[in-house]
Amino acid sequence: MNTRSEQLAAIDRLLTIMDELREQCPWDKKQTMQTLRHLTIEETYELGDAILDNDLEEVKKELGDILLHIVFYAKIGSETRDFDIADVANGICEKLINRHPHIYGDVKVENEEEVKQNWENIKLKEGKKSVLEGVPNGLPSLVKANRIQDKVSGVGFDWEKPEQVFEKLKEELGELQEEVEANNADKMESEFGDVLFSMVNYARFLKINPENALERTNKKFIKRFQYLEEKAKGAGKSIQDMTLAEMDVYWEEAKQL
């Protein structure tokens, strides 16, 4: 691993390169925070994929891409004299120190849950009107549900045991089934949302990240279905013309891989 001086030198090198690109590269000179935004989101998802794949080499590369974006935004901020990279770094340092009084103050905590509760209480003292204020509107719904539940849990609004959450989930499933039988499309959608919200809550109690869990299943399904497609092609068949029974043979094979 690199020494602290080598790490700082690498950051300094990146800042210098960013200065040069901003001055000399036609593409880099044209970029704004608005034009970079969608690229930053894309890079974040690519990092997420690399983490799920446990590809540490790719994680390193994607972290570099995100670090570039951070430096890019800070450079633009410095050009308008609103902030620079030092302001960004010092800002997060001060936030971390303020929100960890059990490390940098005299507050005592017994466990992770007390740390989370302190974190949310401190944010309210900082001027937040609601514990849910920090949940971005643009988050994907599954991620947002998890963050909402995590936030309110931090101030004590939560179930006590996983068994209670599971009972709630079964209750919501029953209510969904009632609306399915009544064939009420609007209420079916509403109850289906309640089921998903309860599933996310149950995952949280099981210490499972629901977004990671679903994405793992997505990847697993894609891999198996593509195996099915390859086998069908190898047998000289069109997948559209195969029966479900024929497909199932290859699907079971894929599950053994």
Short mmCIF file of C-alpha atoms in Angstrom, two decimals:
data_model
loop_
_atom_site.label_atom_id
_atom_site.label_comp_id
_atom_site.label_asym_id
_atom_site.label_seq_id
_atom_site.Cartn_x
_atom_site.Cartn_y
_atom_site.Cartn_z
CA MET A 1 0.00 0.00 0.00
CA ASN A 2 1.05 3.57 -0.62
CA THR A 3 2.28 5.81 2.17
CA ARG A 4 0.24 8.86 3.22
CA SER A 5 2.68 11.16 1.39
CA GLU A 6 2.30 9.06 -1.78
CA GLN A 7 -1.49 9.17 -1.45
CA LEU A 8 -1.44 12.96 -1.10
CA ALA A 9 0.93 13.24 -4.07
CA ALA A 10 -1.48 11.20 -6.19
CA ILE A 11 -4.38 13.52 -5.29
CA ASP A 12 -2.21 16.54 -6.08
CA ARG A 13 -1.34 14.99 -9.45
CA LEU A 14 -5.04 14.52 -10.23
CA LEU A 15 -5.81 18.13 -9.29
CA THR A 16 -3.03 19.33 -11.57
CA ILE A 17 -4.26 17.20 -14.47
CA MET A 18 -7.79 18.53 -13.92
CA ASP A 19 -6.48 22.11 -14.10
CA GLU A 20 -4.68 21.31 -17.36
CA LEU A 21 -7.68 19.58 -18.94
CA ARG A 22 -10.01 22.39 -17.98
CA GLU A 23 -7.68 24.89 -19.64
CA GLN A 24 -6.65 22.95 -22.74
CA CYS A 25 -9.17 20.22 -23.64
CA PRO A 26 -12.16 21.38 -25.77
CA TRP A 27 -14.48 18.75 -24.26
CA ASP A 28 -13.47 19.31 -20.64
CA LYS A 29 -13.72 23.11 -21.05
CA LYS A 30 -17.37 22.82 -22.14
CA GLN A 31 -18.59 20.69 -19.23
CA THR A 32 -20.91 22.04 -16.54
CA MET A 33 -22.35 20.44 -13.43
CA GLN A 34 -25.53 19.81 -15.40
CA THR A 35 -23.75 18.03 -18.27
CA LEU A 36 -21.74 15.90 -15.85
CA ARG A 37 -24.71 14.89 -13.68
CA HIS A 38 -25.99 11.94 -15.74
CA LEU A 39 -22.43 10.70 -16.26
CA THR A 40 -21.85 10.72 -12.51
CA ILE A 41 -25.00 8.69 -11.95
CA GLU A 42 -23.85 6.20 -14.60
CA GLU A 43 -20.42 5.87 -12.98
CA THR A 44 -22.03 5.25 -9.60
CA TYR A 45 -24.10 2.40 -11.00
CA GLU A 46 -21.00 0.93 -12.63
CA LEU A 47 -19.26 1.01 -9.25
CA GLY A 48 -22.28 -0.73 -7.75
CA ASP A 49 -22.04 -3.48 -10.39
CA ALA A 50 -18.34 -3.99 -9.68
CA ILE A 51 -19.01 -4.27 -5.94
CA LEU A 52 -21.76 -6.85 -6.48
CA ASP A 53 -19.42 -8.83 -8.75
CA ASN A 54 -16.69 -8.56 -6.08
CA ASP A 55 -14.34 -7.44 -8.85
CA LEU A 56 -11.85 -5.41 -6.83
CA GLU A 57 -9.80 -4.38 -9.84
CA GLU A 58 -12.93 -2.95 -11.42
CA VAL A 59 -13.94 -1.35 -8.10
CA LYS A 60 -10.59 0.47 -8.10
CA LYS A 61 -11.16 1.74 -11.65
CA GLU A 62 -14.72 2.88 -10.98
CA LEU A 63 -13.66 4.67 -7.79
CA GLY A 64 -11.14 6.52 -9.91
CA ASP A 65 -13.89 7.60 -12.29
CA ILE A 66 -16.02 8.87 -9.42
CA LEU A 67 -13.04 10.64 -7.84
CA LEU A 68 -12.48 12.37 -11.17
CA HIS A 69 -16.07 13.60 -11.11
CA ILE A 70 -15.66 14.93 -7.57
CA VAL A 71 -12.54 16.82 -8.59
CA PHE A 72 -14.32 18.04 -11.75
CA TYR A 73 -17.26 19.47 -9.80
CA ALA A 74 -14.89 21.09 -7.31
CA LYS A 75 -12.92 22.65 -10.16
CA ILE A 76 -16.09 24.13 -11.63
CA GLY A 77 -17.05 25.40 -8.18
CA SER A 78 -13.68 27.09 -7.83
CA GLU A 79 -14.11 28.84 -11.17
CA THR A 80 -17.30 30.49 -9.91
CA ARG A 81 -15.57 31.12 -6.57
CA ASP A 82 -18.29 29.21 -4.69
CA PHE A 83 -16.09 26.39 -3.33
CA ASP A 84 -13.02 24.33 -4.13
CA ILE A 85 -11.77 20.84 -3.30
CA ALA A 86 -10.46 21.98 0.10
CA ASP A 87 -13.92 23.29 1.01
CA VAL A 88 -15.43 19.95 -0.04
CA ALA A 89 -12.93 17.93 2.02
CA ASN A 90 -13.10 20.21 5.06
CA GLY A 91 -16.89 20.21 4.90
CA ILE A 92 -17.13 16.43 5.13
CA CYS A 93 -14.44 16.34 7.81
CA GLU A 94 -16.37 18.77 10.00
CA LYS A 95 -19.59 16.82 9.43
CA LEU A 96 -17.95 13.54 10.43
CA ILE A 97 -16.42 15.04 13.55
CA ASN A 98 -19.69 16.65 14.57
CA ARG A 99 -21.72 13.50 13.99
CA HIS A 100 -19.30 11.20 15.84
CA PRO A 101 -19.31 12.69 19.36
CA HIS A 102 -18.57 9.20 20.71
CA ILE A 103 -15.17 9.49 18.98
CA TYR A 104 -14.44 13.22 19.10
CA GLY A 105 -16.44 14.13 22.20
CA ASP A 106 -17.57 12.69 25.50
CA VAL A 107 -20.71 10.84 24.36
CA LYS A 108 -20.86 7.13 25.21
CA VAL A 109 -22.48 4.55 22.96
CA GLU A 110 -23.03 0.83 23.43
CA ASN A 111 -23.63 -0.33 19.86
CA GLU A 112 -24.22 0.53 16.21
CA GLU A 113 -27.90 1.35 16.78
CA GLU A 114 -27.06 4.06 19.30
CA VAL A 115 -24.59 5.54 16.82
CA LYS A 116 -27.36 5.73 14.18
CA GLN A 117 -29.80 7.31 16.65
CA ASN A 118 -27.23 9.94 17.63
CA TRP A 119 -26.55 10.62 13.95
CA GLU A 120 -30.21 11.36 13.18
CA ASN A 121 -30.71 13.44 16.34
CA ILE A 122 -27.65 15.54 15.53
CA LYS A 123 -28.98 16.16 12.01
CA LEU A 124 -32.23 17.49 13.48
CA LYS A 125 -30.25 19.82 15.74
CA GLU A 126 -28.37 21.04 12.66
CA GLY A 127 -31.64 22.43 11.31
CA LYS A 128 -33.23 19.50 9.51
CA LYS A 129 -37.02 19.75 9.77
CA SER A 130 -37.56 16.03 9.26
CA VAL A 131 -35.46 12.90 9.61
CA LEU A 132 -36.62 12.07 6.08
CA GLU A 133 -35.28 15.30 4.61
CA GLY A 134 -32.04 13.65 3.57
CA VAL A 135 -33.71 11.01 1.39
CA PRO A 136 -33.28 12.17 -2.23
CA ASN A 137 -36.49 12.29 -4.28
CA GLY A 138 -34.70 10.82 -7.28
CA LEU A 139 -33.66 7.57 -5.62
CA PRO A 140 -35.01 4.34 -7.17
CA SER A 141 -38.10 3.30 -5.22
CA LEU A 142 -36.55 0.16 -3.72
CA VAL A 143 -33.51 2.05 -2.46
CA LYS A 144 -35.70 4.91 -1.24
CA ALA A 145 -37.92 2.54 0.78
CA ASN A 146 -34.86 1.10 2.48
CA ARG A 147 -33.47 4.55 3.28
CA ILE A 148 -36.82 5.77 4.63
CA GLN A 149 -37.09 2.80 6.97
CA ASP A 150 -33.47 3.12 8.03
CA LYS A 151 -33.95 6.82 8.79
CA VAL A 152 -37.06 6.45 10.95
CA SER A 153 -35.48 3.48 12.71
CA GLY A 154 -32.68 5.83 13.74
CA VAL A 155 -35.12 7.81 15.91
CA GLY A 156 -36.81 4.75 17.38
CA PHE A 157 -39.80 4.36 15.03
CA ASP A 158 -39.45 0.67 14.30
CA TRP A 159 -40.54 -2.86 15.03
CA GLU A 160 -38.79 -4.74 17.82
CA LYS A 161 -38.40 -8.20 16.28
CA PRO A 162 -38.15 -9.71 12.76
CA GLU A 163 -41.13 -11.94 13.59
CA GLN A 164 -43.35 -8.88 13.90
CA VAL A 165 -42.28 -7.63 10.48
CA PHE A 166 -42.93 -11.04 8.95
CA GLU A 167 -46.45 -11.07 10.40
CA LYS A 168 -47.02 -7.62 8.91
CA LEU A 169 -45.80 -8.92 5.56
CA LYS A 170 -48.28 -11.80 5.68
CA GLU A 171 -51.02 -9.34 6.57
CA GLU A 172 -50.15 -7.18 3.56
CA LEU A 173 -50.10 -10.24 1.28
CA GLY A 174 -53.59 -11.12 2.49
CA GLU A 175 -54.83 -7.61 1.73
CA LEU A 176 -53.27 -7.78 -1.73
CA GLN A 177 -55.00 -11.08 -2.42
CA GLU A 178 -58.36 -9.58 -1.41
CA GLU A 179 -57.95 -6.80 -3.97
CA VAL A 180 -56.81 -9.29 -6.63
CA GLU A 181 -60.00 -11.27 -6.06
CA ALA A 182 -62.02 -8.03 -6.20
CA ASN A 183 -60.19 -7.13 -9.44
CA ASN A 184 -59.66 -3.54 -8.30
CA ALA A 185 -56.63 -2.38 -10.29
CA ASP A 186 -55.95 0.81 -8.31
CA LYS A 187 -56.18 -0.90 -4.93
CA MET A 188 -54.14 -3.85 -6.20
CA GLU A 189 -51.32 -1.48 -7.07
CA SER A 190 -51.57 0.20 -3.67
CA GLU A 191 -51.50 -3.10 -1.79
CA PHE A 192 -48.68 -4.42 -3.96
CA GLY A 193 -46.68 -1.36 -2.94
CA ASP A 194 -47.41 -2.14 0.71
CA VAL A 195 -46.16 -5.71 0.18
CA LEU A 196 -42.92 -4.45 -1.38
CA PHE A 197 -42.44 -1.92 1.43
CA SER A 198 -42.92 -4.70 4.00
CA MET A 199 -40.50 -6.96 2.12
CA VAL A 200 -37.88 -4.21 2.23
CA ASN A 201 -38.52 -3.80 5.95
CA TYR A 202 -38.15 -7.54 6.55
CA ALA A 203 -34.90 -7.57 4.57
CA ARG A 204 -33.58 -4.79 6.79
CA PHE A 205 -34.31 -6.85 9.90
CA LEU A 206 -32.53 -9.82 8.33
CA LYS A 207 -29.51 -7.58 7.63
CA ILE A 208 -30.03 -8.00 3.89
CA ASN A 209 -29.71 -5.11 1.46
CA PRO A 210 -32.81 -5.49 -0.75
CA GLU A 211 -31.28 -3.66 -3.71
CA ASN A 212 -28.24 -5.96 -3.67
CA ALA A 213 -30.45 -9.01 -3.24
CA LEU A 214 -32.67 -8.13 -6.20
CA GLU A 215 -29.74 -7.23 -8.43
CA ARG A 216 -28.06 -10.56 -7.63
CA THR A 217 -31.26 -12.28 -8.73
CA ASN A 218 -31.39 -10.14 -11.89
CA LYS A 219 -27.84 -11.19 -12.75
CA LYS A 220 -28.61 -14.83 -11.99
CA PHE A 221 -31.71 -14.78 -14.20
CA ILE A 222 -29.84 -13.11 -17.08
CA LYS A 223 -27.06 -15.68 -16.90
CA ARG A 224 -29.49 -18.61 -16.92
CA PHE A 225 -31.68 -17.20 -19.69
CA GLN A 226 -28.66 -16.50 -21.89
CA TYR A 227 -27.54 -20.09 -21.31
CA LEU A 228 -30.98 -21.22 -22.49
CA GLU A 229 -30.65 -19.05 -25.60
CA GLU A 230 -27.19 -20.44 -26.40
CA LYS A 231 -28.37 -24.04 -26.01
CA ALA A 232 -31.41 -23.43 -28.19
CA LYS A 233 -29.23 -21.89 -30.88
CA GLY A 234 -26.79 -24.78 -30.63
CA ALA A 235 -29.67 -27.20 -31.18
CA GLY A 236 -30.74 -25.26 -34.26
CA LYS A 237 -33.96 -24.06 -32.65
CA SER A 238 -35.58 -20.67 -32.28
CA ILE A 239 -36.39 -19.98 -28.65
CA GLN A 240 -39.76 -18.59 -29.70
CA ASP A 241 -40.68 -21.97 -31.18
CA MET A 242 -39.65 -24.04 -28.14
CA THR A 243 -42.21 -25.37 -25.71
CA LEU A 244 -42.01 -24.45 -22.03
CA ALA A 245 -41.07 -28.05 -21.30
CA GLU A 246 -38.12 -27.84 -23.69
CA MET A 247 -37.03 -24.55 -22.20
CA ASP A 248 -37.26 -25.97 -18.73
CA VAL A 249 -34.69 -28.67 -19.54
CA TYR A 250 -32.06 -26.08 -20.35
CA TRP A 251 -33.17 -23.88 -17.46
CA GLU A 252 -32.56 -26.72 -15.01
CA GLU A 253 -29.15 -27.26 -16.58
CA ALA A 254 -28.35 -23.58 -16.12
CA LYS A 255 -29.27 -23.77 -12.44
CA GLN A 256 -26.53 -26.36 -11.94
CA LEU A 257 -23.79 -24.09 -13.29
#
